[in-house]
XYZ file of N, CA, C and O in Angstrom:
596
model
N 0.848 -1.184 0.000
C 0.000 0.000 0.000
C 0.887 1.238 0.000
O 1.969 1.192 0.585
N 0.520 2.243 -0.570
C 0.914 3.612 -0.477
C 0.115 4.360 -1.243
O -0.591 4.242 -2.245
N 0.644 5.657 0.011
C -0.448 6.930 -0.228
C 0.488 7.748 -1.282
O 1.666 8.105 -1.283
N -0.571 7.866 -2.148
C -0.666 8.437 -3.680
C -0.878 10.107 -3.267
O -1.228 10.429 -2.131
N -0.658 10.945 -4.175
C -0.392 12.288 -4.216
C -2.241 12.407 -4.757
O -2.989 11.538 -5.205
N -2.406 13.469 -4.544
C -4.020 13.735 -4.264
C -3.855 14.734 -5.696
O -2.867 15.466 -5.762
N -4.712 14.727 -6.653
C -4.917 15.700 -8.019
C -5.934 16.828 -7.299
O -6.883 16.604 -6.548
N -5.486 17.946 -7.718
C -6.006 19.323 -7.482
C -6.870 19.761 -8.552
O -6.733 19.587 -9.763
N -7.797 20.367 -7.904
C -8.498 21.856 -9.038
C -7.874 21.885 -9.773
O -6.837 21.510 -9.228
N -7.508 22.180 -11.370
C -6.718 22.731 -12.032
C -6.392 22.115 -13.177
O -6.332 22.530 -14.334
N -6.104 20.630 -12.494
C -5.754 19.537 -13.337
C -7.280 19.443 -14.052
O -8.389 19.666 -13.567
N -6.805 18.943 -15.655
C -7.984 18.582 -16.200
C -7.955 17.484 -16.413
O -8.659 17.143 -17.364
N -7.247 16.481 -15.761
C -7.801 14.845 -15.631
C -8.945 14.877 -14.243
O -9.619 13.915 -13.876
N -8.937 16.174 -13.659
C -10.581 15.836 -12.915
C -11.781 16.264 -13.746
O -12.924 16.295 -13.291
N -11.465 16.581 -14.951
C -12.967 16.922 -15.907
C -12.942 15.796 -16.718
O -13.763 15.812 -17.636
N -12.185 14.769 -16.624
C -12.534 13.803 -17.402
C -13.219 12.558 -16.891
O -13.205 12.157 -15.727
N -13.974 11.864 -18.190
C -14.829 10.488 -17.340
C -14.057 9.371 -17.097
O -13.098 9.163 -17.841
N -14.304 8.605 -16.179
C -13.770 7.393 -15.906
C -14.307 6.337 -16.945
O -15.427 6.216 -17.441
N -12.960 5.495 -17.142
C -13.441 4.247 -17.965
C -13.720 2.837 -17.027
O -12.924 2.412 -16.190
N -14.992 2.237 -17.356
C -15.150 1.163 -16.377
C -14.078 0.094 -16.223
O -13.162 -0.233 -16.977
N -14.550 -0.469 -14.727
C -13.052 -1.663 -14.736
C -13.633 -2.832 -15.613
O -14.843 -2.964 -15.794
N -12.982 -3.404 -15.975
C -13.098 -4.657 -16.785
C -12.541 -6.257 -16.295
O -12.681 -7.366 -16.810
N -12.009 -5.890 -15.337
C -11.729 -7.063 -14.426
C -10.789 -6.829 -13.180
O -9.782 -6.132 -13.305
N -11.039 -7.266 -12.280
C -11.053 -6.696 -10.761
C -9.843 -8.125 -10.532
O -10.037 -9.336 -10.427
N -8.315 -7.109 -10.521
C -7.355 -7.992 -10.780
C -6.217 -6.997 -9.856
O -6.443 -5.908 -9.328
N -5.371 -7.524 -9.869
C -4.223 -7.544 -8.910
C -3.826 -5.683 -8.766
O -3.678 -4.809 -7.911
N -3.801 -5.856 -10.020
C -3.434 -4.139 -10.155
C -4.507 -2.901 -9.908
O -4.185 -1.715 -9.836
N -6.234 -3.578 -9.761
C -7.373 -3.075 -9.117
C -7.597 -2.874 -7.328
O -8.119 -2.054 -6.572
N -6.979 -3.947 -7.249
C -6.601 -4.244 -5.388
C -5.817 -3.224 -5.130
O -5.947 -2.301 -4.327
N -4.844 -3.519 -6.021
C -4.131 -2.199 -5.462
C -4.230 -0.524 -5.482
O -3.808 0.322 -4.693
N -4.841 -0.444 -6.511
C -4.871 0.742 -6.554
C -6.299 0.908 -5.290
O -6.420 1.952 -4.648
N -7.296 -0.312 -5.102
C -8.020 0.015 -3.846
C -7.520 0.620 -2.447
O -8.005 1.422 -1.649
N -6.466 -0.041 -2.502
C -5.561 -0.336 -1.256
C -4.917 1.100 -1.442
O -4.982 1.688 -0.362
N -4.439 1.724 -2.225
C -3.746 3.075 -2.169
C -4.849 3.931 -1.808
O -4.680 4.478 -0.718
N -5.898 4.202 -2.379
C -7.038 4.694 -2.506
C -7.564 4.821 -0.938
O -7.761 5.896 -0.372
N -7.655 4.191 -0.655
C -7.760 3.775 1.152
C -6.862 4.703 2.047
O -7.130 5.445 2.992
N -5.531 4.340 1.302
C -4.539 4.526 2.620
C -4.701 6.244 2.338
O -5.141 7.009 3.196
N -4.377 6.557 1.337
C -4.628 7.924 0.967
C -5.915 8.835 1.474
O -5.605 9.915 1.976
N -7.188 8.548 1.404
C -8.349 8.572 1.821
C -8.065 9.134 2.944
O -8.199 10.346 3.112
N -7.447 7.966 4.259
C -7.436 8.412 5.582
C -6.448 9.369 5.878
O -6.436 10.191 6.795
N -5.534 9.141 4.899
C -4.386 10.066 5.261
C -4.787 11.542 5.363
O -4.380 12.403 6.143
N -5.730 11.616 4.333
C -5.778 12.745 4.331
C -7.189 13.362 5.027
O -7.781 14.372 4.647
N -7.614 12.367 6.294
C -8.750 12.713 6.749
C -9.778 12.836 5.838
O -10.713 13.555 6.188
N -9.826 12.377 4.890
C -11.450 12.355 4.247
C -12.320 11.255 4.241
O -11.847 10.339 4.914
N -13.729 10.909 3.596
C -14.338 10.331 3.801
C -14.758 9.413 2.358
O -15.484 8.436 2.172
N -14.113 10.059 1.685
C -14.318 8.910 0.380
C -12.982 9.747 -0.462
O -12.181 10.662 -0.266
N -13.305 8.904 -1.349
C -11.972 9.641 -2.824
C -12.680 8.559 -3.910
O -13.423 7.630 -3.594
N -12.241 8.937 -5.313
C -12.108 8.666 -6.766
C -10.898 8.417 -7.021
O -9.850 9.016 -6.780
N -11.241 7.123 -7.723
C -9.901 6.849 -8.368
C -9.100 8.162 -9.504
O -7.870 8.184 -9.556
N -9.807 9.033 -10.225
C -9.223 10.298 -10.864
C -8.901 10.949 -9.076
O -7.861 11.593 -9.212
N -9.130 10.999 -8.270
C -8.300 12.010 -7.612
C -7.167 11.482 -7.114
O -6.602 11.964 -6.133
N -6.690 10.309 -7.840
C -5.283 9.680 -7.384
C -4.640 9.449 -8.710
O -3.732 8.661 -8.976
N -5.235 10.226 -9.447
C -4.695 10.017 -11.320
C -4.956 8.766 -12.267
O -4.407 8.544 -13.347
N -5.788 8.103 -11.705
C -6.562 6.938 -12.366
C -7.517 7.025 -12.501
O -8.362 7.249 -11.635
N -7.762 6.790 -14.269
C -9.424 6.941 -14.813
C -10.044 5.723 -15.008
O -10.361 5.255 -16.102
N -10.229 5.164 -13.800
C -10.944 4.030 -13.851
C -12.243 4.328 -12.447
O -12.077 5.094 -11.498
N -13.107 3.728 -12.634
C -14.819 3.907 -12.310
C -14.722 3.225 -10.998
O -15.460 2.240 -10.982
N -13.912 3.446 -9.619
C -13.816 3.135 -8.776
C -13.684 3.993 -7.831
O -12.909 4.928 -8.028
N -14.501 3.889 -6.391
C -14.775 4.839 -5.468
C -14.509 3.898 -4.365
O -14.532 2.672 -4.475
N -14.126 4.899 -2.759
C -13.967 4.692 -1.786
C -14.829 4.997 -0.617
O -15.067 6.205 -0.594
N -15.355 4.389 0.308
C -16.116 5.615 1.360
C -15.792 5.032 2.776
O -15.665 3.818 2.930
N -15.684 5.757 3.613
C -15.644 5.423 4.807
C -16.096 6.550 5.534
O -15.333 7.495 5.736
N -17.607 6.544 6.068
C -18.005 7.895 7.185
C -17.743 7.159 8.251
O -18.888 6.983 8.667
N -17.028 6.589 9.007
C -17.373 5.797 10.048
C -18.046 4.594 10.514
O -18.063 4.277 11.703
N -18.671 3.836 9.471
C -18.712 2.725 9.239
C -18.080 1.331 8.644
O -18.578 0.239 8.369
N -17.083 1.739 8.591
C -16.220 1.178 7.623
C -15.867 0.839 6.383
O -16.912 0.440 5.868
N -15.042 0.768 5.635
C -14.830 0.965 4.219
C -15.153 0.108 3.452
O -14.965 -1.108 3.480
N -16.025 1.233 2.215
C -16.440 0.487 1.210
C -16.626 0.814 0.389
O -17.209 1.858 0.097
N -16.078 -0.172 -0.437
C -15.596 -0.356 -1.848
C -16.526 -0.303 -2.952
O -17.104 -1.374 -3.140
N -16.837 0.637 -3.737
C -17.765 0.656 -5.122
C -16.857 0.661 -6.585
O -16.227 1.617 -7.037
N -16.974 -0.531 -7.098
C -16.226 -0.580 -8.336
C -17.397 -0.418 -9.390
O -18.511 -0.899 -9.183
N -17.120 0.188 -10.372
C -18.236 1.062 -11.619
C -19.172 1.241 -10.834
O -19.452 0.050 -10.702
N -19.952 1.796 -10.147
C -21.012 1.782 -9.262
C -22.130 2.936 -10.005
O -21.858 3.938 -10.667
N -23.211 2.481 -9.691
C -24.220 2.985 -10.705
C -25.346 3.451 -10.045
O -26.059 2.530 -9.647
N -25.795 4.683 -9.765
C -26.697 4.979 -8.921
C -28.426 4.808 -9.536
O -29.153 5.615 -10.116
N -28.654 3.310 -9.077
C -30.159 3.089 -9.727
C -31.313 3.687 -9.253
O -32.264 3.293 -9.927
N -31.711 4.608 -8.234
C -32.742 4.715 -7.964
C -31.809 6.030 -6.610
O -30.771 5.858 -5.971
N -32.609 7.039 -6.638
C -32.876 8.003 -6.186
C -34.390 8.845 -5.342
O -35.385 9.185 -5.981
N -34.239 9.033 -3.902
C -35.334 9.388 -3.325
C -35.098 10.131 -2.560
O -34.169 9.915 -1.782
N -35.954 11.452 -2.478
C -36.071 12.674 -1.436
C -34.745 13.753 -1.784
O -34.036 13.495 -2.757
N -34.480 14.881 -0.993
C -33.114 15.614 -1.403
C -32.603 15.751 -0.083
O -32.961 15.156 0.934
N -31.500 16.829 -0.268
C -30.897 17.179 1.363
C -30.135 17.852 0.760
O -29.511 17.598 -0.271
N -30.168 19.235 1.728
C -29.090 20.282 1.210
C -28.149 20.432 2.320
O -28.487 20.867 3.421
N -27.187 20.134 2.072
C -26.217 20.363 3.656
C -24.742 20.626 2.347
O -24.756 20.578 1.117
N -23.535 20.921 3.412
C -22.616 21.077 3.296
C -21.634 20.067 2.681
O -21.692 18.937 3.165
N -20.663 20.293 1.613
C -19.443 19.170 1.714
C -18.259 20.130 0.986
O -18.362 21.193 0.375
N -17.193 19.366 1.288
C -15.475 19.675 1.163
C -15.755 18.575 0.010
O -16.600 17.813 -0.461
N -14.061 19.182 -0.127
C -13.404 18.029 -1.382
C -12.004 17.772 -0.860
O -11.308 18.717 -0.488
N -11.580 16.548 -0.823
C -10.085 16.367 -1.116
C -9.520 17.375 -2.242
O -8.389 17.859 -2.186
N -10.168 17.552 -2.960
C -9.377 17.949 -4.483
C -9.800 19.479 -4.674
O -9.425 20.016 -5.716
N -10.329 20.008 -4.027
C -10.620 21.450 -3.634
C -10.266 21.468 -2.129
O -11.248 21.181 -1.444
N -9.034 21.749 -1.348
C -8.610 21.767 -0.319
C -9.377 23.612 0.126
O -9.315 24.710 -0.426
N -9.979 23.128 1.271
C -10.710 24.934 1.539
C -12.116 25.335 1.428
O -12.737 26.029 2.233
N -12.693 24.641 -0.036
C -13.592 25.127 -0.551
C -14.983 24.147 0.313
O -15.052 22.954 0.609
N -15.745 25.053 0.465
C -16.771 24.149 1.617
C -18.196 24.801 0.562
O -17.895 25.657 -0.269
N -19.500 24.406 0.647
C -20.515 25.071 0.069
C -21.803 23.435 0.309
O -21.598 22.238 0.514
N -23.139 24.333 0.127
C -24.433 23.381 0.192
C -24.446 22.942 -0.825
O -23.821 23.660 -1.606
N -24.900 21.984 -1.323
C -25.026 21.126 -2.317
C -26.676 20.170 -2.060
O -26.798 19.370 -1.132
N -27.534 20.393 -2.823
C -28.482 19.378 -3.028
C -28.217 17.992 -3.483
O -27.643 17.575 -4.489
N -28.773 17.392 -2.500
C -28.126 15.527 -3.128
C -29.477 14.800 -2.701
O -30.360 15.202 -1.944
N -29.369 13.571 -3.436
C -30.778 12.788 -2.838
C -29.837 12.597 -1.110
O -28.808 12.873 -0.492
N -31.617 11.681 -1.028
C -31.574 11.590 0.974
C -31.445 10.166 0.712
O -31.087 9.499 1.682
N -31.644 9.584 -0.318
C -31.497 7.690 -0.346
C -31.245 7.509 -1.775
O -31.652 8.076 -2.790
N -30.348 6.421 -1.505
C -30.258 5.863 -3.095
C -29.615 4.780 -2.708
O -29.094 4.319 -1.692
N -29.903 4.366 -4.396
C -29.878 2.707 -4.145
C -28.551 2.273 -5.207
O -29.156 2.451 -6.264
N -27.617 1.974 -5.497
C -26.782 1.753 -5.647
C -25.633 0.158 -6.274
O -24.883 -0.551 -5.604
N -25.835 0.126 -7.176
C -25.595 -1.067 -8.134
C -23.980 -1.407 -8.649
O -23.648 -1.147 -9.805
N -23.136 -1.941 -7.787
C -21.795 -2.308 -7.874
C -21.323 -3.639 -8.254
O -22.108 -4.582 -8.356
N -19.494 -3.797 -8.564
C -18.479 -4.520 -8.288
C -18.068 -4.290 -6.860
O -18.000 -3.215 -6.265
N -17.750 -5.774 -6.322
C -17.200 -5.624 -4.979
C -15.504 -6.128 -5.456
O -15.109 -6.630 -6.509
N -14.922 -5.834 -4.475
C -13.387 -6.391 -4.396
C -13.427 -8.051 -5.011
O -12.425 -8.614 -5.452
N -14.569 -8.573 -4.947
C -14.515 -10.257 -5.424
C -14.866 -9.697 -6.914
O -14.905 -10.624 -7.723
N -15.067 -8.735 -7.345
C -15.552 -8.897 -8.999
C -17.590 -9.088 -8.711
O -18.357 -8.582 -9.531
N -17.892 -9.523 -8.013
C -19.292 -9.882 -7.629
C -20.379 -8.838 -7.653
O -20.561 -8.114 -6.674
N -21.243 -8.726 -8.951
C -22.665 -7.824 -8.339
C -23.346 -7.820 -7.313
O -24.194 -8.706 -7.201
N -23.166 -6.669 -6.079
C -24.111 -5.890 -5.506
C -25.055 -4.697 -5.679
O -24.938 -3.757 -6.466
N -25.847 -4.892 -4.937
C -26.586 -3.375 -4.860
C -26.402 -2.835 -2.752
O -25.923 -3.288 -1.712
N -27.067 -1.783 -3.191
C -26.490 -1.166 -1.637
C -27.286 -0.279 -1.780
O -27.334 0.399 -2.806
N -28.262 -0.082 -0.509
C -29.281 1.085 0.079
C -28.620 2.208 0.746
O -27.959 1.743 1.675
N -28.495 3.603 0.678
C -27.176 3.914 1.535
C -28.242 5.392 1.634
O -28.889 5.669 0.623
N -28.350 6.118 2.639
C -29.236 7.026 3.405
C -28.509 8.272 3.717
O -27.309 7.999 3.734
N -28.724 9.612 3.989
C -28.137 10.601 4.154
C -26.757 10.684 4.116
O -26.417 10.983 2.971
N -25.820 10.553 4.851
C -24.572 11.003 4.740
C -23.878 10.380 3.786
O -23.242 10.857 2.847
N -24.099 9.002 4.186
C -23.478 7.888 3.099
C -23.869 7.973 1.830
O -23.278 7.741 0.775
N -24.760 8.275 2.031
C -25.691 8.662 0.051
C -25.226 9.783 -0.220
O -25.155 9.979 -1.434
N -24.727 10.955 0.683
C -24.020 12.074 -0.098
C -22.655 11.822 -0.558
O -22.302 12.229 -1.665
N -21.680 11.034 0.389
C -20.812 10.511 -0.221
C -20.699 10.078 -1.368
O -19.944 10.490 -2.249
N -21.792 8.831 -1.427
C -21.438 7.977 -2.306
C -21.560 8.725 -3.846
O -20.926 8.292 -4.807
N -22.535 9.997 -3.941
C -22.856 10.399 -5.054
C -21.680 11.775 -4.799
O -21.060 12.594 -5.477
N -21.756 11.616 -4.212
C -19.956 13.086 -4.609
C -19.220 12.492 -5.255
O -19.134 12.728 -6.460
N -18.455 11.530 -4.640
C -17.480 10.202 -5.304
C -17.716 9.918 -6.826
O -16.944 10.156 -7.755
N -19.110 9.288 -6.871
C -19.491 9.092 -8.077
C -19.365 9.936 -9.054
O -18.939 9.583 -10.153
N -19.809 11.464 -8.708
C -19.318 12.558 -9.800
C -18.292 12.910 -10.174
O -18.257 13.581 -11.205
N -17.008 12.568 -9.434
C -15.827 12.818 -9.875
C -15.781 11.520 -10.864
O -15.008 11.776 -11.787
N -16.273 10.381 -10.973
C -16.431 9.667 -12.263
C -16.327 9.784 -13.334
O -15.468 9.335 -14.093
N -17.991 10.975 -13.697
C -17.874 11.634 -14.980
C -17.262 13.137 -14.695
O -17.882 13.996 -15.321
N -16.375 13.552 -14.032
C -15.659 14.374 -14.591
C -16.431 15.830 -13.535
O -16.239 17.024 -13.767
N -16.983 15.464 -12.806
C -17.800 16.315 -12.341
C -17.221 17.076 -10.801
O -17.081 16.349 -9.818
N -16.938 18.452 -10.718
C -16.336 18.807 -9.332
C -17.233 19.731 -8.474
O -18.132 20.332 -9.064
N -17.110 19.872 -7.394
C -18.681 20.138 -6.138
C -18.875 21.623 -6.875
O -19.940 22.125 -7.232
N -17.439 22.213 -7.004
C -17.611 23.687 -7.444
C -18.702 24.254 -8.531
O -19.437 25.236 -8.427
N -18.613 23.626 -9.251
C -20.132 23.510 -10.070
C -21.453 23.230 -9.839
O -22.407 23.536 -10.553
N -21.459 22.300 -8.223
C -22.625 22.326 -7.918
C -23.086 23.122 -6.636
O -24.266 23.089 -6.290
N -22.123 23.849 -5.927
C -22.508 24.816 -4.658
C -23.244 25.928 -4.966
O -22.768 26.854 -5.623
N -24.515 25.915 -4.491
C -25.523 26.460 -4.285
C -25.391 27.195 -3.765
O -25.984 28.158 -4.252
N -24.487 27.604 -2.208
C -24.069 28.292 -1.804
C -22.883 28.189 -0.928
O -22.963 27.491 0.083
N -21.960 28.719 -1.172
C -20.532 28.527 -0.057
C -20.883 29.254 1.077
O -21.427 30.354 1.167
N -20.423 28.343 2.078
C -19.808 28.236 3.505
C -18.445 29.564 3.727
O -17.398 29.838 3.140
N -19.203 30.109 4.905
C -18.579 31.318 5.279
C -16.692 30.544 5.787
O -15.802 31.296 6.184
């Protein structure tokens, strides 16, 4: 494992889309495993594989429940909103409200290669769909509604 250098604002490999994984293999583990160590390192609560310079369709989350792994992950179903606050690893500073669903339902690769789905509720559902937008290329700054004093 090792912690990978974090991609900034600026870079335009964060406006680009991720290409899906195609098989969940030695060199996927690992880059999980960096993805992780990096994650905590840097006190956050999820990361994208583009915010470690890999365009592949893999996300991280850990609010305190422990970590978990979404490989191509596909947000099937969406319910209710919630406007609260979020940071970025990749915007160090920048804080603002953001509208996100309050539940969603969630259609993955696990570390075995294996289809899941996953119900995931306020915080975890904001995660999981922040994460997800850095996928296609997408950064919070575009979606703050309003910044945080």
């Amino acid at each position: 494992m090792a912690i990978r250098n974090i991609v900034l604002e600026g870079d335009p490999l964060l406006e680009k889309k991720s290409r899906p994984v195609e098989k969940v293999d030695d060199r996927i583990l690992e880059l999980i495993d960096d993805m992780a160590e990096t994650m905590y390192d840097a006190e956050g609560v999820g990361i994208a594989a583009p915010q470690v310079g890999v365009l592949r369709r893999v996300i991280c989350v850990d609010i305190g429940l422990g970590l978990h792994v979404f490989i191509n992950p596909e947000i099937t179903k969406q319910e209710g909103s919630s406007y609260e606050s979020e940071g970025c690893l990749s915007l160090p500073g920048v804080y603002g409200k953001i509208t996100r669903p309050e539940k969603i339902t969630v259609k993955y690769l696990n570390k075995n290669g294996e289809e899941s789905t996953l119900e995931a509720e306020g915080f975890f559902a904001r995660a999981i769909c922040h994460e997800c937008d850095h996928l296609e290329g997408i950064l919070i700054r575009g979606k703050i509604e309003e910044y945080d004093d």
